[in-house]
Amino acid sequence: MLKRDAWKKRRLSWDEKHMMNSLVAAARSSCVYFHTGAVDVKNKRIIAEGYNGAPEGIENCLEKGCRKEEHGIDFETKGTGNCRGIHAEVNTLGEIAKKDAHNSTLYSVYYPCSVCAKIIANSGVTEVVYMKIYREPDSLTKEIFEERGIIIRKLELDIDRCLDVIKEAYKE
């Protein structure tokens, strides 16, 4: 077998590449407790990326400390408005104009919450690919995506295989 044939079989799929980029974005998270990232893709090209953390111009948890910790609020308490961070999906879509997000695919490490689902639906994204579920999927997220005609699918990512392929590409 020719070397090119072997590489063609091993190289990352588009889904693997984009989800790995979501994971790389998650490595920039400024949340002490939870790390997630997202990329928005159009015509197989990344047009925006983001991770969970404070809005631009606001000190993040790594700089200022976790606001929930500071106020004695359990991290698992969601939706109370006590966290200074915003979700990776929101940070990602906030980087681009609605016209650019139209007919794009959003790759997110985690299944989106219902607030993010509303923003995703409004942006014109037509497909969401996720890797993990943080908790039980929000039924409102599913309803919003179904009504808007947004395809949602889980990607089973073999991270070890992807990292091996990346290491192999680096050696050459």
Short mmCIF file of C-alpha atoms in Angstrom, two decimals:
data_model
loop_
_atom_site.label_atom_id
_atom_site.label_comp_id
_atom_site.label_asym_id
_atom_site.label_seq_id
_atom_site.Cartn_x
_atom_site.Cartn_y
_atom_site.Cartn_z
CA MET A 1 0.00 0.00 0.00
CA LEU A 2 1.31 3.41 -0.87
CA LYS A 3 2.07 5.81 1.93
CA ARG A 4 -0.59 8.23 0.63
CA ASP A 5 -3.26 5.51 0.79
CA ALA A 6 -2.36 4.70 4.39
CA TRP A 7 -2.46 8.38 5.36
CA LYS A 8 -5.76 8.90 3.51
CA LYS A 9 -7.34 6.19 5.67
CA ARG A 10 -5.90 7.60 8.93
CA ARG A 11 -6.32 11.33 8.56
CA LEU A 12 -9.00 13.11 10.55
CA SER A 13 -12.52 13.46 9.17
CA TRP A 14 -13.97 16.96 8.98
CA ASP A 15 -16.10 16.21 12.05
CA GLU A 16 -13.06 15.02 14.01
CA LYS A 17 -11.01 18.05 12.97
CA HIS A 18 -13.70 20.54 13.96
CA MET A 19 -14.51 18.83 17.26
CA MET A 20 -10.82 18.70 18.12
CA ASN A 21 -10.72 22.45 17.48
CA SER A 22 -13.64 22.82 19.92
CA LEU A 23 -11.57 20.94 22.49
CA VAL A 24 -8.57 23.18 21.84
CA ALA A 25 -10.82 26.22 22.34
CA ALA A 26 -12.01 24.67 25.64
CA ALA A 27 -8.40 24.66 26.79
CA ARG A 28 -8.65 28.49 26.87
CA SER A 29 -11.66 28.45 29.23
CA SER A 30 -11.38 30.88 32.11
CA CYS A 31 -13.86 28.99 34.30
CA VAL A 32 -12.28 27.26 37.26
CA TYR A 33 -14.82 24.39 37.26
CA PHE A 34 -16.01 23.73 33.71
CA HIS A 35 -14.14 23.85 30.39
CA THR A 36 -15.95 23.87 27.08
CA GLY A 37 -15.42 25.26 23.61
CA ALA A 38 -17.20 25.64 20.29
CA VAL A 39 -16.41 26.43 16.67
CA ASP A 40 -18.75 27.59 13.94
CA VAL A 41 -18.04 26.12 10.51
CA LYS A 42 -19.20 27.09 7.05
CA ASN A 43 -18.08 25.28 3.89
CA LYS A 44 -15.72 23.16 6.03
CA ARG A 45 -13.88 26.26 7.27
CA ILE A 46 -13.93 27.63 10.81
CA ILE A 47 -15.45 31.10 10.82
CA ALA A 48 -15.52 31.62 14.59
CA GLU A 49 -14.50 29.95 17.82
CA GLY A 50 -15.13 30.54 21.49
CA TYR A 51 -14.96 29.12 24.98
CA ASN A 52 -16.78 29.67 28.25
CA GLY A 53 -15.61 32.68 30.19
CA ALA A 54 -16.31 36.28 31.06
CA PRO A 55 -17.45 38.74 28.37
CA GLU A 56 -14.81 40.86 26.72
CA GLY A 57 -13.56 43.65 28.98
CA ILE A 58 -14.71 41.90 32.17
CA GLU A 59 -12.20 40.27 34.50
CA ASN A 60 -12.55 36.51 34.34
CA CYS A 61 -12.59 33.96 37.15
CA LEU A 62 -8.88 33.22 36.80
CA GLU A 63 -8.09 36.90 37.33
CA LYS A 64 -10.75 37.89 39.84
CA GLY A 65 -11.87 34.59 41.35
CA CYS A 66 -15.08 32.63 40.94
CA ARG A 67 -18.08 34.79 41.82
CA LYS A 68 -20.09 31.74 42.89
CA GLU A 69 -17.34 30.68 45.29
CA GLU A 70 -17.08 34.22 46.59
CA HIS A 71 -20.81 34.24 47.43
CA GLY A 72 -20.99 30.66 48.73
CA ILE A 73 -23.12 29.42 45.83
CA ASP A 74 -22.73 25.78 44.78
CA PHE A 75 -21.26 25.46 41.28
CA GLU A 76 -24.07 23.06 40.31
CA THR A 77 -26.65 25.82 40.89
CA LYS A 78 -27.46 26.86 37.33
CA GLY A 79 -29.44 29.76 35.91
CA THR A 80 -29.20 32.02 38.95
CA GLY A 81 -27.33 34.78 37.14
CA ASN A 82 -24.45 34.57 39.62
CA CYS A 83 -21.72 33.47 37.21
CA ARG A 84 -19.81 36.16 35.32
CA GLY A 85 -19.06 33.75 32.45
CA ILE A 86 -20.97 33.14 29.25
CA HIS A 87 -21.26 29.88 27.35
CA ALA A 88 -18.90 28.86 24.55
CA GLU A 89 -21.71 28.81 21.98
CA VAL A 90 -22.63 32.42 22.79
CA ASN A 91 -18.98 33.54 22.69
CA THR A 92 -18.55 31.81 19.33
CA LEU A 93 -21.65 33.24 17.66
CA GLY A 94 -20.91 36.65 19.15
CA GLU A 95 -17.77 36.78 17.02
CA ILE A 96 -19.64 36.82 13.71
CA ALA A 97 -22.56 38.51 11.99
CA LYS A 98 -25.86 36.68 11.62
CA LYS A 99 -25.42 36.59 7.84
CA ASP A 100 -22.14 34.72 8.31
CA ALA A 101 -23.64 32.14 10.67
CA HIS A 102 -26.54 31.43 8.28
CA ASN A 103 -26.37 27.81 7.05
CA SER A 104 -23.36 26.98 9.21
CA THR A 105 -22.62 24.07 11.55
CA LEU A 106 -21.80 24.64 15.21
CA TYR A 107 -19.47 22.13 16.86
CA SER A 108 -19.76 22.24 20.64
CA VAL A 109 -18.06 20.06 23.22
CA TYR A 110 -21.36 19.92 25.16
CA TYR A 111 -25.03 19.64 24.19
CA PRO A 112 -26.36 23.22 24.26
CA CYS A 113 -28.60 24.52 27.04
CA SER A 114 -31.97 26.05 26.13
CA VAL A 115 -30.68 29.64 26.34
CA CYS A 116 -27.89 28.81 23.89
CA ALA A 117 -30.39 26.90 21.72
CA LYS A 118 -32.47 30.08 21.33
CA ILE A 119 -29.39 32.05 20.28
CA ILE A 120 -28.29 29.27 17.91
CA ALA A 121 -31.76 29.12 16.34
CA ASN A 122 -31.83 32.89 15.90
CA SER A 123 -28.38 32.95 14.29
CA GLY A 124 -29.29 30.75 11.33
CA VAL A 125 -27.10 27.76 12.26
CA THR A 126 -28.54 24.68 10.54
CA GLU A 127 -26.70 21.89 12.36
CA VAL A 128 -25.26 21.36 15.84
CA VAL A 129 -22.70 18.62 16.52
CA TYR A 130 -21.86 17.86 20.15
CA MET A 131 -19.63 15.37 21.92
CA LYS A 132 -20.89 15.15 25.51
CA ILE A 133 -23.98 15.80 27.58
CA TYR A 134 -23.37 17.84 30.70
CA ARG A 135 -26.62 16.76 32.28
CA GLU A 136 -29.82 15.34 30.90
CA PRO A 137 -30.54 17.10 27.60
CA ASP A 138 -32.86 20.04 28.01
CA SER A 139 -36.20 19.16 26.38
CA LEU A 140 -36.68 22.81 25.39
CA THR A 141 -33.41 22.66 23.43
CA LYS A 142 -34.75 19.70 21.46
CA GLU A 143 -38.10 21.45 20.86
CA ILE A 144 -36.40 24.63 19.64
CA PHE A 145 -34.08 22.75 17.30
CA GLU A 146 -36.92 20.60 15.93
CA GLU A 147 -39.19 23.59 15.31
CA ARG A 148 -36.38 25.52 13.60
CA GLY A 149 -35.31 22.46 11.59
CA ILE A 150 -31.82 22.39 13.11
CA ILE A 151 -30.12 19.01 12.85
CA ILE A 152 -28.48 17.89 16.09
CA ARG A 153 -26.15 14.95 16.28
CA LYS A 154 -23.75 13.42 18.73
CA LEU A 155 -20.22 12.76 17.53
CA GLU A 156 -18.49 9.73 19.01
CA LEU A 157 -14.94 11.03 19.03
CA ASP A 158 -11.98 8.75 19.64
CA ILE A 159 -9.69 11.40 21.11
CA ASP A 160 -6.75 9.01 21.46
CA ARG A 161 -6.94 8.10 17.77
CA CYS A 162 -7.17 11.78 16.81
CA LEU A 163 -4.16 12.62 18.96
CA ASP A 164 -2.20 9.74 17.41
CA VAL A 165 -2.97 11.11 13.93
CA ILE A 166 -1.90 14.59 15.01
CA LYS A 167 1.35 13.18 16.43
CA GLU A 168 1.94 11.27 13.20
CA ALA A 169 1.40 14.44 11.14
CA TYR A 170 3.82 16.31 13.39
CA LYS A 171 6.60 13.74 12.83
CA GLU A 172 6.65 14.21 9.06
#
